[in-house]
Short mmCIF file of C-alpha atoms in Angstrom, two decimals:
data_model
loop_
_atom_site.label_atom_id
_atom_site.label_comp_id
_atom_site.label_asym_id
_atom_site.label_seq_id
_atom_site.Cartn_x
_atom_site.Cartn_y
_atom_site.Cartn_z
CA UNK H 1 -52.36 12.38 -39.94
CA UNK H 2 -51.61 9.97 -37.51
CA UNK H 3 -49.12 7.94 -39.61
CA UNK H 4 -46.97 11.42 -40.55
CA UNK H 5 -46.83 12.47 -36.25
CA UNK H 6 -45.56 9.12 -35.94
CA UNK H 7 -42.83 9.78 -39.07
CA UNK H 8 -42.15 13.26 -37.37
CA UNK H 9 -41.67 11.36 -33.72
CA UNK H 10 -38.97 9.28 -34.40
CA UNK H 11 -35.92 11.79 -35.37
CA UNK H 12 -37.03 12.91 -31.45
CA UNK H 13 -36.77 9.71 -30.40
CA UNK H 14 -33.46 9.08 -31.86
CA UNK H 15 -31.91 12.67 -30.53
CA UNK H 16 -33.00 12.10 -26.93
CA UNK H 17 -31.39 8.80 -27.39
CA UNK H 18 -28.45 10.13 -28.64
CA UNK H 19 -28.42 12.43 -26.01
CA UNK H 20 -28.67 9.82 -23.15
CA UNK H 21 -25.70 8.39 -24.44
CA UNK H 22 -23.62 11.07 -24.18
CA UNK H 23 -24.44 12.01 -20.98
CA UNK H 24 -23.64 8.55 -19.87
CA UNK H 25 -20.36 9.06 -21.22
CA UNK H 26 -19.98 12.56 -19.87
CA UNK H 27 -20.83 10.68 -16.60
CA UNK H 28 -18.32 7.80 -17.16
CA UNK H 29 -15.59 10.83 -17.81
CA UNK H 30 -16.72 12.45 -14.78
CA UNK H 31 -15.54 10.05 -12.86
CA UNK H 32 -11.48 10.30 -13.55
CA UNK H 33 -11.81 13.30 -11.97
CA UNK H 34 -14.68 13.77 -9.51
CA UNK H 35 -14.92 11.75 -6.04
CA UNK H 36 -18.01 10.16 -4.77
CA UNK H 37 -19.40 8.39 -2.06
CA UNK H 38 -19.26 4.98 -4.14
CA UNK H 39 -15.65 5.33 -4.78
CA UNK H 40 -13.42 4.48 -7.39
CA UNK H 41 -12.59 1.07 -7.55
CA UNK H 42 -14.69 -0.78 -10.06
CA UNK H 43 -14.08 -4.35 -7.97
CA UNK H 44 -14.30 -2.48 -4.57
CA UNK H 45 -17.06 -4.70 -3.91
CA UNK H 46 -17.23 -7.38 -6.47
CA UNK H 47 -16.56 -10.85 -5.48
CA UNK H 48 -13.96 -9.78 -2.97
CA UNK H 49 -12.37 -12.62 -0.77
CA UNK H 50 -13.34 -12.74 2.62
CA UNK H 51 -12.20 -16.21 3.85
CA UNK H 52 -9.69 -15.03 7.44
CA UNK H 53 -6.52 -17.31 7.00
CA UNK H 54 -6.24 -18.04 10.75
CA UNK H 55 -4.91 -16.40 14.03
CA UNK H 56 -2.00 -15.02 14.00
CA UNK H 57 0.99 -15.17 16.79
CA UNK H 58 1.12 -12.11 18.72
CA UNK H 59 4.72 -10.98 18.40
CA UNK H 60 5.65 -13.43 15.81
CA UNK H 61 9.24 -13.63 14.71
CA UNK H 62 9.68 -13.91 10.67
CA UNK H 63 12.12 -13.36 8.59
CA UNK H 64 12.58 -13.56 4.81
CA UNK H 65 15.12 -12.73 2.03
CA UNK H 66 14.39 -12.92 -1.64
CA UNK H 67 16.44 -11.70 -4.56
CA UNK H 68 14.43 -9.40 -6.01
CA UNK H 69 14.94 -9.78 -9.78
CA UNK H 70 14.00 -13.31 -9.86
CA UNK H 71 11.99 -13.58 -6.57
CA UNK H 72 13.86 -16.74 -5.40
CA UNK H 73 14.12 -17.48 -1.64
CA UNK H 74 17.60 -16.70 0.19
CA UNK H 75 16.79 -17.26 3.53
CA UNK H 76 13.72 -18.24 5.62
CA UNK H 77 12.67 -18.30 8.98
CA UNK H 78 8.84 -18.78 9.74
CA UNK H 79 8.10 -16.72 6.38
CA UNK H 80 4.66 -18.67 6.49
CA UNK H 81 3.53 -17.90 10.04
CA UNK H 82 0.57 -15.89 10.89
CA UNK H 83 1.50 -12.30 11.74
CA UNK H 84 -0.17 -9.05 12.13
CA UNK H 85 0.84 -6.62 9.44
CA UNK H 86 0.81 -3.57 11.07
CA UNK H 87 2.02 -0.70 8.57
CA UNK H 88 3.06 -2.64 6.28
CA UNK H 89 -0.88 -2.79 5.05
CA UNK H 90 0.01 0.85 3.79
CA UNK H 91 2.06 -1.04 0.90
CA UNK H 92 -1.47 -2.38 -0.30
CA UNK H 93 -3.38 0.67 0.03
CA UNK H 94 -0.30 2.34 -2.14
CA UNK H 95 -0.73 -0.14 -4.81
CA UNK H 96 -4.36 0.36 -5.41
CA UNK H 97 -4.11 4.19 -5.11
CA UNK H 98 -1.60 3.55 -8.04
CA UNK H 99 -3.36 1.65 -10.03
CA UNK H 100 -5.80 4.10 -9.69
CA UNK H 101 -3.92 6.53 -11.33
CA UNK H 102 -2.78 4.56 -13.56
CA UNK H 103 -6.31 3.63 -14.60
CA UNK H 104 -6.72 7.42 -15.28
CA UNK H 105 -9.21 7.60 -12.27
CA UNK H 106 -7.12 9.98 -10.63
CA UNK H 107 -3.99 12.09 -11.08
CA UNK H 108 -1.02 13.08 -8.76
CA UNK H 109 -2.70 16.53 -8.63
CA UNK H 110 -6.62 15.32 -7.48
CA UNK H 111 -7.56 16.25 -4.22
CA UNK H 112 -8.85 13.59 -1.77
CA UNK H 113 -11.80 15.12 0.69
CA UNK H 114 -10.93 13.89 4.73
CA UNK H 115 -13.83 12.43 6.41
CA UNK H 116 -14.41 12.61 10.33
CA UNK H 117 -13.64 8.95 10.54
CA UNK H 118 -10.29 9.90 8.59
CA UNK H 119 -9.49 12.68 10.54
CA UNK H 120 -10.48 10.69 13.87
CA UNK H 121 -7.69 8.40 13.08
CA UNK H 122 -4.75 7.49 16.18
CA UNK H 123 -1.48 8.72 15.32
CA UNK H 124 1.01 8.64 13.23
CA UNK H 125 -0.83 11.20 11.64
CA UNK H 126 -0.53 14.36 9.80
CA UNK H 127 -3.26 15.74 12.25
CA UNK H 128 -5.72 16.24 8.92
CA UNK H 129 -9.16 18.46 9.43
CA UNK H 130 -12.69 16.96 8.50
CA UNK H 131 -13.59 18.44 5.27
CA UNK H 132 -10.75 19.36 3.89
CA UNK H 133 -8.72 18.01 0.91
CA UNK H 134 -5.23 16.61 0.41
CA UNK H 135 -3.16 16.32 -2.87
CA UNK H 136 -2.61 12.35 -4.23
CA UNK H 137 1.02 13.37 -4.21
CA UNK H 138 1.03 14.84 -0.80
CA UNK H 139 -1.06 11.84 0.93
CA UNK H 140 1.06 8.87 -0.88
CA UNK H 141 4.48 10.69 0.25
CA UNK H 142 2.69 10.43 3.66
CA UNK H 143 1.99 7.20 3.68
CA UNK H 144 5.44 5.98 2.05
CA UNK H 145 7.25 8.68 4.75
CA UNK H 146 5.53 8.88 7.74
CA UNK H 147 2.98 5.89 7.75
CA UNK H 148 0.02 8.48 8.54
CA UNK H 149 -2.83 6.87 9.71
CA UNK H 150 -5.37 9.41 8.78
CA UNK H 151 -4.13 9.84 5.07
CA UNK H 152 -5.10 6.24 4.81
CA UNK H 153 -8.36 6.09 5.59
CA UNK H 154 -8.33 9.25 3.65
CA UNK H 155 -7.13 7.10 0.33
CA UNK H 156 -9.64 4.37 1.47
CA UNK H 157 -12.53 6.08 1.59
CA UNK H 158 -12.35 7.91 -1.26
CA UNK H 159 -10.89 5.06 -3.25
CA UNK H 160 -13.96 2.62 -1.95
CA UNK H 161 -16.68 4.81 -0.66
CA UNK H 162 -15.57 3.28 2.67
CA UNK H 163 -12.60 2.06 4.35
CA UNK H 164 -14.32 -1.79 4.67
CA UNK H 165 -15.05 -1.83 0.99
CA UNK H 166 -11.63 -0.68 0.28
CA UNK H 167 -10.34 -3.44 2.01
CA UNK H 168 -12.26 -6.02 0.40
CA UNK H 169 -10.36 -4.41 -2.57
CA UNK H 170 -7.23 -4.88 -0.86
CA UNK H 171 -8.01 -8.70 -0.20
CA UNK H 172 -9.23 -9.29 -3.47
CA UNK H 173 -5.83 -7.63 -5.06
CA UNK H 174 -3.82 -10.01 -2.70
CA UNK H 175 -5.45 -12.97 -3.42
CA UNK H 176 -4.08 -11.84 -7.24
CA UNK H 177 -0.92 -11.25 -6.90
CA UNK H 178 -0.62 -14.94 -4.98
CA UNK H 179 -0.54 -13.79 -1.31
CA UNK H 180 -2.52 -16.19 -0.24
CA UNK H 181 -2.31 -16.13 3.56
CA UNK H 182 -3.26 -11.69 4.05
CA UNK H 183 -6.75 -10.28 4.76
CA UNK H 184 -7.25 -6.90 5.22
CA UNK H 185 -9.84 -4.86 7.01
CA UNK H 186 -8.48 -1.64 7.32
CA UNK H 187 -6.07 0.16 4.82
CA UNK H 188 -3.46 1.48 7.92
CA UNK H 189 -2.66 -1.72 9.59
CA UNK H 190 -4.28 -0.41 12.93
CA UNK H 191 -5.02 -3.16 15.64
CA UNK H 192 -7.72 -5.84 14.26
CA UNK H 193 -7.32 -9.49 15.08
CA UNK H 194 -8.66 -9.83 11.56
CA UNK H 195 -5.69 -8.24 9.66
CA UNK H 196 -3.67 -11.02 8.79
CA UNK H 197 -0.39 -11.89 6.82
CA UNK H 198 3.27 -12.97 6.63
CA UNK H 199 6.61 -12.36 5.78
CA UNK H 200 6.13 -14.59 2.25
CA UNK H 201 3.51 -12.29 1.64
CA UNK H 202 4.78 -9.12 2.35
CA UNK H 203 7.88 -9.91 0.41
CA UNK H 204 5.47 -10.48 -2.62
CA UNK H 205 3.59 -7.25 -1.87
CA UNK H 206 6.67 -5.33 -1.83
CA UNK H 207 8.50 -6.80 -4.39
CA UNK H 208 5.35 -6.68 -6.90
CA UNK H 209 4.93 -2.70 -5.75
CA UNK H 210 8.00 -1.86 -6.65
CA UNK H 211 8.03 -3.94 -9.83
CA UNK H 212 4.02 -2.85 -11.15
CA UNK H 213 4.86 0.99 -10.59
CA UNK H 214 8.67 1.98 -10.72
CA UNK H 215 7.44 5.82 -11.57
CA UNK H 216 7.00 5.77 -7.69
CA UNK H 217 9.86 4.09 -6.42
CA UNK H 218 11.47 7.46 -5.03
CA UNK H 219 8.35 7.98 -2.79
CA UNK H 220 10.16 5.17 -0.29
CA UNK H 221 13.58 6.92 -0.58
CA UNK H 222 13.15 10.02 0.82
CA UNK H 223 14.27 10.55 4.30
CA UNK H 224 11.82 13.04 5.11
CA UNK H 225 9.56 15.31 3.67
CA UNK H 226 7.07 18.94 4.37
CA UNK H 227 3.72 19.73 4.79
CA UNK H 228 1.64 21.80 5.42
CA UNK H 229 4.97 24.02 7.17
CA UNK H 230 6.27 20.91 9.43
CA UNK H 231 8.70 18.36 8.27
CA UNK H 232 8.45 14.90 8.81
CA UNK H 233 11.18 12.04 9.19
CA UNK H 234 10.79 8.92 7.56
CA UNK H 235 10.34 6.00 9.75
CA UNK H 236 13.01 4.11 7.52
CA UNK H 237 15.86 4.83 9.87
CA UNK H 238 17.83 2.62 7.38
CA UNK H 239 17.32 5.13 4.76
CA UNK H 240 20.72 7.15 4.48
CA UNK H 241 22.42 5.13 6.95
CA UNK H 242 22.74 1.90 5.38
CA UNK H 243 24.55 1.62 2.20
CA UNK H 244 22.14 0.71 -0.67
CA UNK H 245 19.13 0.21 1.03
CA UNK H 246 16.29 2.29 -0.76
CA UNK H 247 12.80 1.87 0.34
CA UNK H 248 10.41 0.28 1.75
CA UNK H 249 7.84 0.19 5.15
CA UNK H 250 8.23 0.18 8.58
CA UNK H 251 5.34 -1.22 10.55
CA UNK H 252 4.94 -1.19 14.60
CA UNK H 253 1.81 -2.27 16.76
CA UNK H 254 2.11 -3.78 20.05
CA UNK H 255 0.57 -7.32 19.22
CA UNK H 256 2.61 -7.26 15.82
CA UNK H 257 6.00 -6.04 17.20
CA UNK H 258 8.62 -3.94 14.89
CA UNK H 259 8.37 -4.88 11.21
CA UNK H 260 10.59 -4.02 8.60
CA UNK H 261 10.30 -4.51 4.67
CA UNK H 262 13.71 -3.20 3.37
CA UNK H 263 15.31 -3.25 -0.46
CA UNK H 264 18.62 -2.91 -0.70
CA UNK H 265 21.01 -2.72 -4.02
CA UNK H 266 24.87 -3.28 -3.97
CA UNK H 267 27.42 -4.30 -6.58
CA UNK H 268 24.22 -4.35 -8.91
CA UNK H 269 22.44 -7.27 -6.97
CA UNK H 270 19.05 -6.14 -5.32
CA UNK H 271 17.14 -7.92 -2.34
CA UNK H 272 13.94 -7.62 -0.70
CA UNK H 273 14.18 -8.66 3.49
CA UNK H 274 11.12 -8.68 5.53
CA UNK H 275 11.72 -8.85 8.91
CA UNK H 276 8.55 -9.13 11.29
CA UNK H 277 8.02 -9.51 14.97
CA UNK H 278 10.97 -7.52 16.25
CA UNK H 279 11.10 -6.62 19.86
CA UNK H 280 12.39 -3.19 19.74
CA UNK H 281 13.08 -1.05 16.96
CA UNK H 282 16.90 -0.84 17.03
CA UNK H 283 16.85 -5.20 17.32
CA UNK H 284 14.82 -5.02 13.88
CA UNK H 285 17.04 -2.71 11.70
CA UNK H 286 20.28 -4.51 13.27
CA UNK H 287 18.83 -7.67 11.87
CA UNK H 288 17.74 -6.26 9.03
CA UNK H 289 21.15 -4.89 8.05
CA UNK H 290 22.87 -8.06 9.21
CA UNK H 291 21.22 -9.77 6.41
CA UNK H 292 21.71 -6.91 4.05
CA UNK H 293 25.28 -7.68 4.71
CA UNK H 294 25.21 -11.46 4.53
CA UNK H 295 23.63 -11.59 0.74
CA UNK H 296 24.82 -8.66 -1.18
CA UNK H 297 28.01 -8.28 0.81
CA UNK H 298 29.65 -6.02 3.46
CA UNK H 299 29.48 -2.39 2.75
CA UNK H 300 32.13 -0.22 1.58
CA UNK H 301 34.71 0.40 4.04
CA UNK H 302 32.36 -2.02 6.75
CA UNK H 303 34.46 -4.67 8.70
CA UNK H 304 34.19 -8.20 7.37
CA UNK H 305 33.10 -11.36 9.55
CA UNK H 306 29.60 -10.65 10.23
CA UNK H 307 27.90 -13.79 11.31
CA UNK H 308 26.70 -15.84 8.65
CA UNK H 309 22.71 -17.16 8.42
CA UNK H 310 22.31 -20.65 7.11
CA UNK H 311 20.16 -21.06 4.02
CA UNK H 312 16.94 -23.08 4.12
CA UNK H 313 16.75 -23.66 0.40
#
């Protein structure tokens, strides 16, 4: 009797086995679409370098030019220097939300749930409520467009169950991708003395964003965009006024001073130019375009004779 129970016991066995397994992997395909308090990034916090660079030099001027198909250095002016980041952090936090989506973790059309920290957030902001939800597509056009504050932490947080985690993610990816003078702490580039990088590296962010995910390329084009029944400009004031230039961040605190990462395409030459530490906003885009002019040439119809820059290899 007791040898036949034991024959009957094991197809059981096996089912309930068989059934654990699937609802592991109904579990596993659960999360592509459904957001949890862990988050979504598998390395969020794996291994994640934490080592801060140094201190950076309030108002910091920096300036670098690369051509962007092959990455080589134009022109450089203390590209290596400590600076804060500012917004231009929000190029980071795009490329992980992309490869996100990419991953199949998320789609343009998921919903991201807002937080009270989120929501909490100094502007620029879209003004988001706690507890409500906001498109993928929606909050990375806000983030390329206006450089909203809130949406970021938004992405963080439900990208790495919280915005520190996330940005051990975002250290982690820039330690890949060979910027090796950036930590992050935050995913909007608010005031931290920790949040640290520098023109080299924000060249390589920006160039490597544009390069990993061209699908999205038009999010940093647009001159403006609605929601929610307001319209917002971009902070780009380049964008549409400058011939050729077609993306990328602004960034502005008051320890950082005006950044500008800019790509610009004329006569079929592209280049990347990172200008950081500017001391208004107007001085930044006038040097920006300067050098726009300088290495892919004047624009149509523009007066020759700008001054020239020297090289510096």
């Amino acid at each position: 009797m007791t040898q036949r129970l034991s024959f009957r016991l094991r197809p059981l066995a096996s089912l309930k086995a068989a059934l654990a397994a699937l609802l592991a992997l109904t579990l596993v395909a659960c999360q592509s679409t459904e957001l949890t308090t862990a988050g979504l990034l598998p390395y969020a916090r794996v291994g994640a370098a934490t080592a801060t660079p140094g201190v950076a030099e309030v108002r910091g001027e920096s300036t670098l030019v690369l051509d962007f198909a092959s990455g080589r250095t134009l022109y450089e002016d203390a590209a290596d220097g400590l600076r804060y980041p500012a917004s231009l952090t929000k190029m980071m936090t795009l490329y992980l939300l992309f490869e996100t989506i990419e991953a199949g973790r998320l789609s343009m059309s998921s919903e991201l749930r807002v937080s009270e920290n989120a929501a909490s957030q100094p502007p620029s902001k879209l003004g988001l409520k706690a507890g409500e939800t906001i498109r993928v597509a929606d909050a990375a056009q806000a983030i390329a467009v206006k450089s909203a504050n809130d949406v970021a932490t938004v992405i963080a947080e439900n990208l790495g169950g919280s915005e520190a985690d996330f940005a051990n993610a975002m250290t982690a990816k820039a330690r890949a991708l060979g910027m090796s003078r950036t930590r992050f702490v935050n995913a909007s580039g608010l005031p931290d003395e920790g949040q640290i990088s520098t023109a080299r590296d924000m060249a390589t962010l920006g160039r490597a964003l544009l390069n990993r995910f061209p699908a999205y390329a038009s999010l940093f084009t647009r001159t403006g965009f609605d929601y929610n029944g307001r319209h917002y400009n971009a902070t780009n004031k380049l964008l549409g006024s400058v011939e050729g230039v077609d993306g990328l961040k602004t960034g502005y605190i008051r320890d950082a001073g005006f950044h500008l990462a800019a790509t610009a395409t004329r006569r079929g030459r592209r280049i990347i130019v990172v200008v950081m530490g500017g001391r208004t906003g107007r001085e930044r885009n006038a040097r920006v375009e300067a050098l726009i002019d300088q290495y892919l040439g004047p624009a149509s119809g523009a007066v020759a004779g700008l001054p020239g820059l020297s090289l510096t290899r």
